[in-house]
Tab-separated table of C-alpha atoms and ligand atoms in Angstrom:
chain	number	residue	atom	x	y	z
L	112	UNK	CA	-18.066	1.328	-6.879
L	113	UNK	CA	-14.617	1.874	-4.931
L	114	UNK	CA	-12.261	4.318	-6.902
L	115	UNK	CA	-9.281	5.853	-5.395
L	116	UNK	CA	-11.323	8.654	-3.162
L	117	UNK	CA	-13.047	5.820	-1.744
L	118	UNK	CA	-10.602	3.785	-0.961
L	119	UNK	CA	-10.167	2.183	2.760
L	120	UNK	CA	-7.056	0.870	2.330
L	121	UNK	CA	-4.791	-1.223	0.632
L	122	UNK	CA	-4.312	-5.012	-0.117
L	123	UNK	CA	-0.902	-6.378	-0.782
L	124	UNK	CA	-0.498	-10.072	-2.306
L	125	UNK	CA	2.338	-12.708	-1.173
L	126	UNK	CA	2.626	-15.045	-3.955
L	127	UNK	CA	5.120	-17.957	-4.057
L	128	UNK	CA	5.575	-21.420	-3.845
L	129	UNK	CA	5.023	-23.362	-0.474
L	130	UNK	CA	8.045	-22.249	1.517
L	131	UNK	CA	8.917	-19.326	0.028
L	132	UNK	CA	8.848	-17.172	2.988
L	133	UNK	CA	5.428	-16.005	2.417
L	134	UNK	CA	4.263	-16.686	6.347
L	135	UNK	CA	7.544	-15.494	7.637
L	136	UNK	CA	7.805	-12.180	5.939
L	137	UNK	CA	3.930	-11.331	6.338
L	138	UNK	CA	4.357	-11.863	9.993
L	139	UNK	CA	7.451	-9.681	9.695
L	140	UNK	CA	5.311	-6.827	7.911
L	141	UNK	CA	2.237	-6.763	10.191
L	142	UNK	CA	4.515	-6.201	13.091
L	143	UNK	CA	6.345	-3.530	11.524
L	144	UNK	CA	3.718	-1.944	10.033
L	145	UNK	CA	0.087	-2.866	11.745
L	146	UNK	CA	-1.396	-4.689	8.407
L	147	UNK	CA	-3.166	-7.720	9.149
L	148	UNK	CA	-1.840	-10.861	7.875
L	149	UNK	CA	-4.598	-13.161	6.207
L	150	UNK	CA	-3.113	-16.595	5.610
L	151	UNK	CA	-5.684	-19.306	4.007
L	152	UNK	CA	-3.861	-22.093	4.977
L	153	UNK	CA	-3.872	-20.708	8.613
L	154	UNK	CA	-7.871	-20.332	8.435
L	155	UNK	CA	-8.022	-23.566	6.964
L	156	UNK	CA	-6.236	-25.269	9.114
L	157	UNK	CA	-8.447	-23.710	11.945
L	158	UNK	CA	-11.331	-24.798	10.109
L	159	UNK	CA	-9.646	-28.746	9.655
L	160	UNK	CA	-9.395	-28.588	13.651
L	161	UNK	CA	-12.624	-27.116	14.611
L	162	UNK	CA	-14.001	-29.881	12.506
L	163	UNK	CA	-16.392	-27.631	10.408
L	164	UNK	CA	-18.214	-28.930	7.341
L	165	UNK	CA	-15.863	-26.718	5.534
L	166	UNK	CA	-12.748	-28.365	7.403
L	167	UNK	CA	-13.829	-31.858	6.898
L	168	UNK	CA	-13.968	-31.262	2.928
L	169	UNK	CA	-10.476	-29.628	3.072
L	170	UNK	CA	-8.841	-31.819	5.326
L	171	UNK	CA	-8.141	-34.801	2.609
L	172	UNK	CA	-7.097	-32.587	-0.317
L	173	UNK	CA	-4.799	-30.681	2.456
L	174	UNK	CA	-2.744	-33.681	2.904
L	175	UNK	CA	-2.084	-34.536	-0.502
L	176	UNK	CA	-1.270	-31.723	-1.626
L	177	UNK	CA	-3.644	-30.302	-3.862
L	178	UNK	CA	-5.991	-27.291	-3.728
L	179	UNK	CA	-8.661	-26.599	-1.570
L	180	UNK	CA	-11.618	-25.799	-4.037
L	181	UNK	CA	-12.132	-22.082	-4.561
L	182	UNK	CA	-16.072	-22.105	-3.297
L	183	UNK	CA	-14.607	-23.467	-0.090
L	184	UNK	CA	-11.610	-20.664	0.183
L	185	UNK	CA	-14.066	-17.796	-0.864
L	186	UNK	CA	-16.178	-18.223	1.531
L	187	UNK	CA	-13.896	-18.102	4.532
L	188	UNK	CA	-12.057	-15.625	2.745
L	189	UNK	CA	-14.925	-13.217	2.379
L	190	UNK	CA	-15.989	-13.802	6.457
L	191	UNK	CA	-12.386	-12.847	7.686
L	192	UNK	CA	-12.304	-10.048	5.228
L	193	UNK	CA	-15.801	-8.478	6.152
L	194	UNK	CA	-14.027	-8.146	9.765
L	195	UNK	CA	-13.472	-4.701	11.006
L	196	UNK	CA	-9.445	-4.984	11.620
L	197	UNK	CA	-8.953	-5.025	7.824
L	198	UNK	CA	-9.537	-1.747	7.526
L	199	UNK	CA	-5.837	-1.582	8.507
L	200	UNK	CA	-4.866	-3.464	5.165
L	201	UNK	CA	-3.684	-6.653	4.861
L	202	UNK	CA	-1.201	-9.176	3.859
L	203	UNK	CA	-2.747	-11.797	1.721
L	204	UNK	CA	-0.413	-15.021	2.208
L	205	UNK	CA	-0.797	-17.947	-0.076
L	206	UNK	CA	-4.580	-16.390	-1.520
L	207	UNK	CA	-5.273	-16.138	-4.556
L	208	UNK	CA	-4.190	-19.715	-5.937
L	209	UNK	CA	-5.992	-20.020	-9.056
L	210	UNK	CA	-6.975	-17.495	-11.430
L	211	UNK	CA	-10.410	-17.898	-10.618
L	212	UNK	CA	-9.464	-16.911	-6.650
L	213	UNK	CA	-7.660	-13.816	-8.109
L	214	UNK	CA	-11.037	-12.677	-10.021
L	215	UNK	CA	-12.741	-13.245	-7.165
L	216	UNK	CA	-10.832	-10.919	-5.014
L	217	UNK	CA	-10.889	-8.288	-7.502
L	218	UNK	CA	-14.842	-8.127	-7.430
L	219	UNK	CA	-13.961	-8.504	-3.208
L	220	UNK	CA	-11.537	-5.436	-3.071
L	221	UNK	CA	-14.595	-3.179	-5.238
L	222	UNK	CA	-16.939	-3.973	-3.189
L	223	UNK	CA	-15.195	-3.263	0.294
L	224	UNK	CA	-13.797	-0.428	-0.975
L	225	UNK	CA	-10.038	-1.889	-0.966
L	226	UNK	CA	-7.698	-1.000	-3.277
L	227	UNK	CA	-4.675	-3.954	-4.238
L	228	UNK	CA	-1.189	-1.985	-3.734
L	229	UNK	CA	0.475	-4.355	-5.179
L	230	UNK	CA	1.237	-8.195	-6.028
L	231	UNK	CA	4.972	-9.101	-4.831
L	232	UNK	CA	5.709	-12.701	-6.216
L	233	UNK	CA	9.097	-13.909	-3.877
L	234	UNK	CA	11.005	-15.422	-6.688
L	235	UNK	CA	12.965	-18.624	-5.297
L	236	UNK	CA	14.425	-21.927	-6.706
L	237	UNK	CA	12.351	-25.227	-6.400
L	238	UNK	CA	15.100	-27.033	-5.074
L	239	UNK	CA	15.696	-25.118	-2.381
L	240	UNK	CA	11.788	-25.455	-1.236
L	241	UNK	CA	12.026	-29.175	0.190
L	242	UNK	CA	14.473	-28.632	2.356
L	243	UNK	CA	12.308	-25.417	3.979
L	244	UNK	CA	9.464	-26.984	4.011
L	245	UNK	CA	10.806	-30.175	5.653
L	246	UNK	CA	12.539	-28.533	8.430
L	247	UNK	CA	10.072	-25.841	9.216
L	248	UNK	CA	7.961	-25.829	12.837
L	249	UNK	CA	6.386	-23.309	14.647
L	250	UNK	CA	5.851	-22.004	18.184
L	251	UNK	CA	2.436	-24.003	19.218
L	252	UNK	CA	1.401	-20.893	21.526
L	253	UNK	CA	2.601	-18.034	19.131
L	254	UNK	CA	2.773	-19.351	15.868
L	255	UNK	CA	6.235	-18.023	15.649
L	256	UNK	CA	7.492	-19.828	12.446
L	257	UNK	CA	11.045	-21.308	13.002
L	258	UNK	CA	13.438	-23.918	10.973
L	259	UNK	CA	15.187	-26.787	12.012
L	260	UNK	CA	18.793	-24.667	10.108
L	261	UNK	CA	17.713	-21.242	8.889
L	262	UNK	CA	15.863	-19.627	11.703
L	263	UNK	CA	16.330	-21.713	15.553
L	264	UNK	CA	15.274	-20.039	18.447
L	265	UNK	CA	18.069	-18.052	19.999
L	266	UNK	CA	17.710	-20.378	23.311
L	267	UNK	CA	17.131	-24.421	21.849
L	268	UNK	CA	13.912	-25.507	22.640
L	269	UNK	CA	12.120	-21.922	23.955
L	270	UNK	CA	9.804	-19.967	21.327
L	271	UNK	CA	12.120	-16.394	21.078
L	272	UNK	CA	8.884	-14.215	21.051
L	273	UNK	CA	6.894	-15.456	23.920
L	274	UNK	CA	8.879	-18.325	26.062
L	275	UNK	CA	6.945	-21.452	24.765
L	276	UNK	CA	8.564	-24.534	24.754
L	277	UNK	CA	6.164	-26.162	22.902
L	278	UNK	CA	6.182	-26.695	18.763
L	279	UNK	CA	4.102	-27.975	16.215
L	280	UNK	CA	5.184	-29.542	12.603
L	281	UNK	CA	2.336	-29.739	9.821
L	282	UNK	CA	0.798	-33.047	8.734
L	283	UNK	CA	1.646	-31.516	4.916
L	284	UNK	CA	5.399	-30.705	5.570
L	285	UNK	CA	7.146	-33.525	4.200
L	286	UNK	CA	8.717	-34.166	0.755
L	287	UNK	CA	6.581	-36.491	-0.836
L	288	UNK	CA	3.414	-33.906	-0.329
L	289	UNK	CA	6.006	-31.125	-0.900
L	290	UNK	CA	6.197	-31.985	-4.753
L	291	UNK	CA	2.264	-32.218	-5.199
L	292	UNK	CA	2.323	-28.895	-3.565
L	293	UNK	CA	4.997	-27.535	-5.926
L	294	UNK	CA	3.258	-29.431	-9.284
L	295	UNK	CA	-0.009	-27.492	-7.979
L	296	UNK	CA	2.040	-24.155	-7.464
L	297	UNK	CA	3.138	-24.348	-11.129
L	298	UNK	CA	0.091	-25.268	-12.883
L	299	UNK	CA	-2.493	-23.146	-10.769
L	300	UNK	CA	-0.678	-20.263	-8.869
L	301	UNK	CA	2.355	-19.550	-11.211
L	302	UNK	CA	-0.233	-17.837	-13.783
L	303	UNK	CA	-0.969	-15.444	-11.463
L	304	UNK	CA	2.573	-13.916	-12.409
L	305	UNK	CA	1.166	-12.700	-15.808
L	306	UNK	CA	-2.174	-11.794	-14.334
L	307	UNK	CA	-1.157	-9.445	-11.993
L	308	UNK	CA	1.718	-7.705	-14.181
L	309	UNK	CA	-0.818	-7.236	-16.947
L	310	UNK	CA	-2.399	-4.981	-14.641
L	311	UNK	CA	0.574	-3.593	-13.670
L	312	UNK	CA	0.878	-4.596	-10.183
L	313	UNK	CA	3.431	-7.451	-10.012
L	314	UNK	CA	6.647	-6.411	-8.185
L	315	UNK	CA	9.214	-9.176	-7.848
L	316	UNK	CA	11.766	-9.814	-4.621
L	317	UNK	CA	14.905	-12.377	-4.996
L	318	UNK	CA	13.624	-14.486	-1.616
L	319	UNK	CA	16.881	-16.774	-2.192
L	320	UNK	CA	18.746	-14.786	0.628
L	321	UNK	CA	19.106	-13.756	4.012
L	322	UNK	CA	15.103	-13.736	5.821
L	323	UNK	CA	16.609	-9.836	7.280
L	324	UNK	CA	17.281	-8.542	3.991
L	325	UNK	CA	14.083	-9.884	1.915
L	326	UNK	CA	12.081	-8.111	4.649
L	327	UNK	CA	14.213	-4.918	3.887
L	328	UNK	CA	12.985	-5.179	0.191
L	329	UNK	CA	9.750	-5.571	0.536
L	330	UNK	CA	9.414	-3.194	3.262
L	331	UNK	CA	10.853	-0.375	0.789
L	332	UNK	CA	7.921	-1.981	-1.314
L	333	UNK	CA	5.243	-1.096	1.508
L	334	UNK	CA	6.640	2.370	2.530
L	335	UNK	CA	6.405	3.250	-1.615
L	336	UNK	CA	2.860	2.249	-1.912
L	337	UNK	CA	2.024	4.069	0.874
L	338	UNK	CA	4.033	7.216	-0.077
W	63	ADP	P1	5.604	-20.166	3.146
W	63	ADP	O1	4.620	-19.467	4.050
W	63	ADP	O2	5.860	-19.427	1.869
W	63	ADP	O3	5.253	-21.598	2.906
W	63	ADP	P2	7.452	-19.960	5.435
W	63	ADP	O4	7.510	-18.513	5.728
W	63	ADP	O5	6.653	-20.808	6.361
W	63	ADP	O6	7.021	-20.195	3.895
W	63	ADP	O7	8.952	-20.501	5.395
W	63	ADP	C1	9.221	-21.893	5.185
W	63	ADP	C2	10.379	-22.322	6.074
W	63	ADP	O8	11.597	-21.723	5.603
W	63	ADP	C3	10.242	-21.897	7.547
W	63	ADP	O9	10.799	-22.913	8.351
W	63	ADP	C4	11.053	-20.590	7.619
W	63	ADP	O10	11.626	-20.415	8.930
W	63	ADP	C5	12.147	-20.829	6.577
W	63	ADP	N1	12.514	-19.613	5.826
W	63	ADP	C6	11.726	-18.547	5.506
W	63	ADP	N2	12.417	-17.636	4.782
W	63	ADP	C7	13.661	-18.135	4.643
W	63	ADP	C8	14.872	-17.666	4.006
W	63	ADP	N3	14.903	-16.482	3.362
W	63	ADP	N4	15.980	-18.443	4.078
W	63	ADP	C9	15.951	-19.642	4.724
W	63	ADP	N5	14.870	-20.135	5.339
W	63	ADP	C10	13.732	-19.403	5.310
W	64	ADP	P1	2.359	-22.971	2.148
W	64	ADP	O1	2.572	-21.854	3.127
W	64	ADP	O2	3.307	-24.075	2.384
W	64	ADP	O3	2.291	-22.478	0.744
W	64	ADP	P2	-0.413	-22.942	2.971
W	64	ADP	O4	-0.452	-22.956	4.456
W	64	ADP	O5	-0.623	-21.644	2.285
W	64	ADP	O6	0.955	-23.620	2.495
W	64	ADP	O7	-1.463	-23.978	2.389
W	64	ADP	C1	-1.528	-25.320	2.852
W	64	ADP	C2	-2.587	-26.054	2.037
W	64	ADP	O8	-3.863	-25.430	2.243
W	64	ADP	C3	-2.370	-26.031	0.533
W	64	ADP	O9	-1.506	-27.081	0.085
W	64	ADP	C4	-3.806	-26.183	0.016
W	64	ADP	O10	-4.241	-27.534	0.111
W	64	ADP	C5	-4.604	-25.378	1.032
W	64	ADP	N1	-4.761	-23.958	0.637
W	64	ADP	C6	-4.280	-22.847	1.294
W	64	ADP	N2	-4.635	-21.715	0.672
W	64	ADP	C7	-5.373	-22.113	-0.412
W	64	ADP	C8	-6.007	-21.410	-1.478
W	64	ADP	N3	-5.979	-20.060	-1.559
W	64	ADP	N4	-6.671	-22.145	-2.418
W	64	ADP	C9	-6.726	-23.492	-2.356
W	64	ADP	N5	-6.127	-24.215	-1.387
W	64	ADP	C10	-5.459	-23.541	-0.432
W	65	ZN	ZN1	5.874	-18.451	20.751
């Protein structure tokens, strides 16, 4: 059993509704501080392109909106997680989903000798979510997340971290999926809230605001738990 002599290192959950900032400020964090981001919708999207049996059973309930069942997600969760690099800690981004997922990774963390340093929930309006989801795109080479308002590259057209002129949109970004996405976020994911602050781990960040400042937060967040 993991206790705290044992333990590797430390887990930190991103929890908030699609477009929240979740991708963008993980990314920000495992640059600034080596943890490895671990994004579920990234691996399942890899898995919808390689065309795996696990891909072809997400792919449908991807594009309307819903969830991905948890038997799927555990299992591609628990083969990224048994890779060596997460013994640098890592940045879970848009897992767990369901209360089910966040038992789950409990009984994952004990028996890989992780510890959770904390739960941050990004606390935003769901207005304001359509319109970030519908203008968001990233760098096809990179994955450099950018917005068609909030965040353009600093030269139009040319990915700022690595030169690419060449972007992507998801299938799932517009607003008629964006509200089954939401709907799912409140009935499934927005529990998770309660979960994780009756174990006192829940820390909440205003993610209204500036993208520089939000990352200022919950860096002071990181630096704490590691204090
Ligand atoms: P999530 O991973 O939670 O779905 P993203 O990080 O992909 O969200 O952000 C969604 C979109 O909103 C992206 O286009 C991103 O550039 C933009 N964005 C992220 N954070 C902010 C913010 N604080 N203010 C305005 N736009 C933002
Ligand atoms: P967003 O960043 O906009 O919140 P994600 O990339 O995290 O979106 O997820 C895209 C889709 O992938 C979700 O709408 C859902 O269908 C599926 N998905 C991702 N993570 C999970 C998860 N932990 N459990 C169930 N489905 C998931
Ligand atoms: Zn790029």
């Amino acid at each position: 059993m993991a206790d705290a002599t044992t333990t590797k290192s430390a887990v930190l959950i991103l929890l908030g509704p699609p477009g929240a900032g979740k991708g963008t400020q993980a990314r920000m964090l495992e640059q600034k501080f080596g943890l490895v981001q671990l994004s579920t919708g990234d691996l399942l999207r890899a898995a919808v392109a390689a065309g795996t049996e696990a891909g072809k059973a997400a792919q449908a309930v991807m594009e309307s909106g819903g969830l991905v069942s948890d038997e799927i997600v555990l299992a591609i969760l628990r083969d990224r997680m048994g890779e060596p690099d997460m013994a640098r800690g890592a940045i879970l981004d848009g897992f767990p989903r369901t209360t089910g997922q966040a038992g789950a990774l409990d009984a994952l963390l004990a028996e890989q000798g992780m510890g959770l340093g904390a739960a941050i929930s990004l606390e935003v309006d769901d207005t304001a979510m359509i319109e970030r989801v519908s203008g968001r795109y990233t760098c096809a080479n990179c994955g450099e997340g950018y917005h068609d308002s909030f965040k353009k590259p600093a030269v139009a057209g040319v990915c700022d971290k690595c030169g690419s002129t060449e972007f992507k949109r998801r299938a799932d970004d517009n607003a008629e999926t964006v509200s089954a996405r939401l709907k799912a976020y409140h009935a499934e994911t927005a529990p998770l809230i309660r979960y994780y602050e009756q174990q006192g781990a829940l820390r909440r960040v205003d993610a209204m605001g500036d993208i520089d400042r939000i990352a200022h937060d919950l860096a002071a967040i990181v630096e704490e738990i590691a204090a």
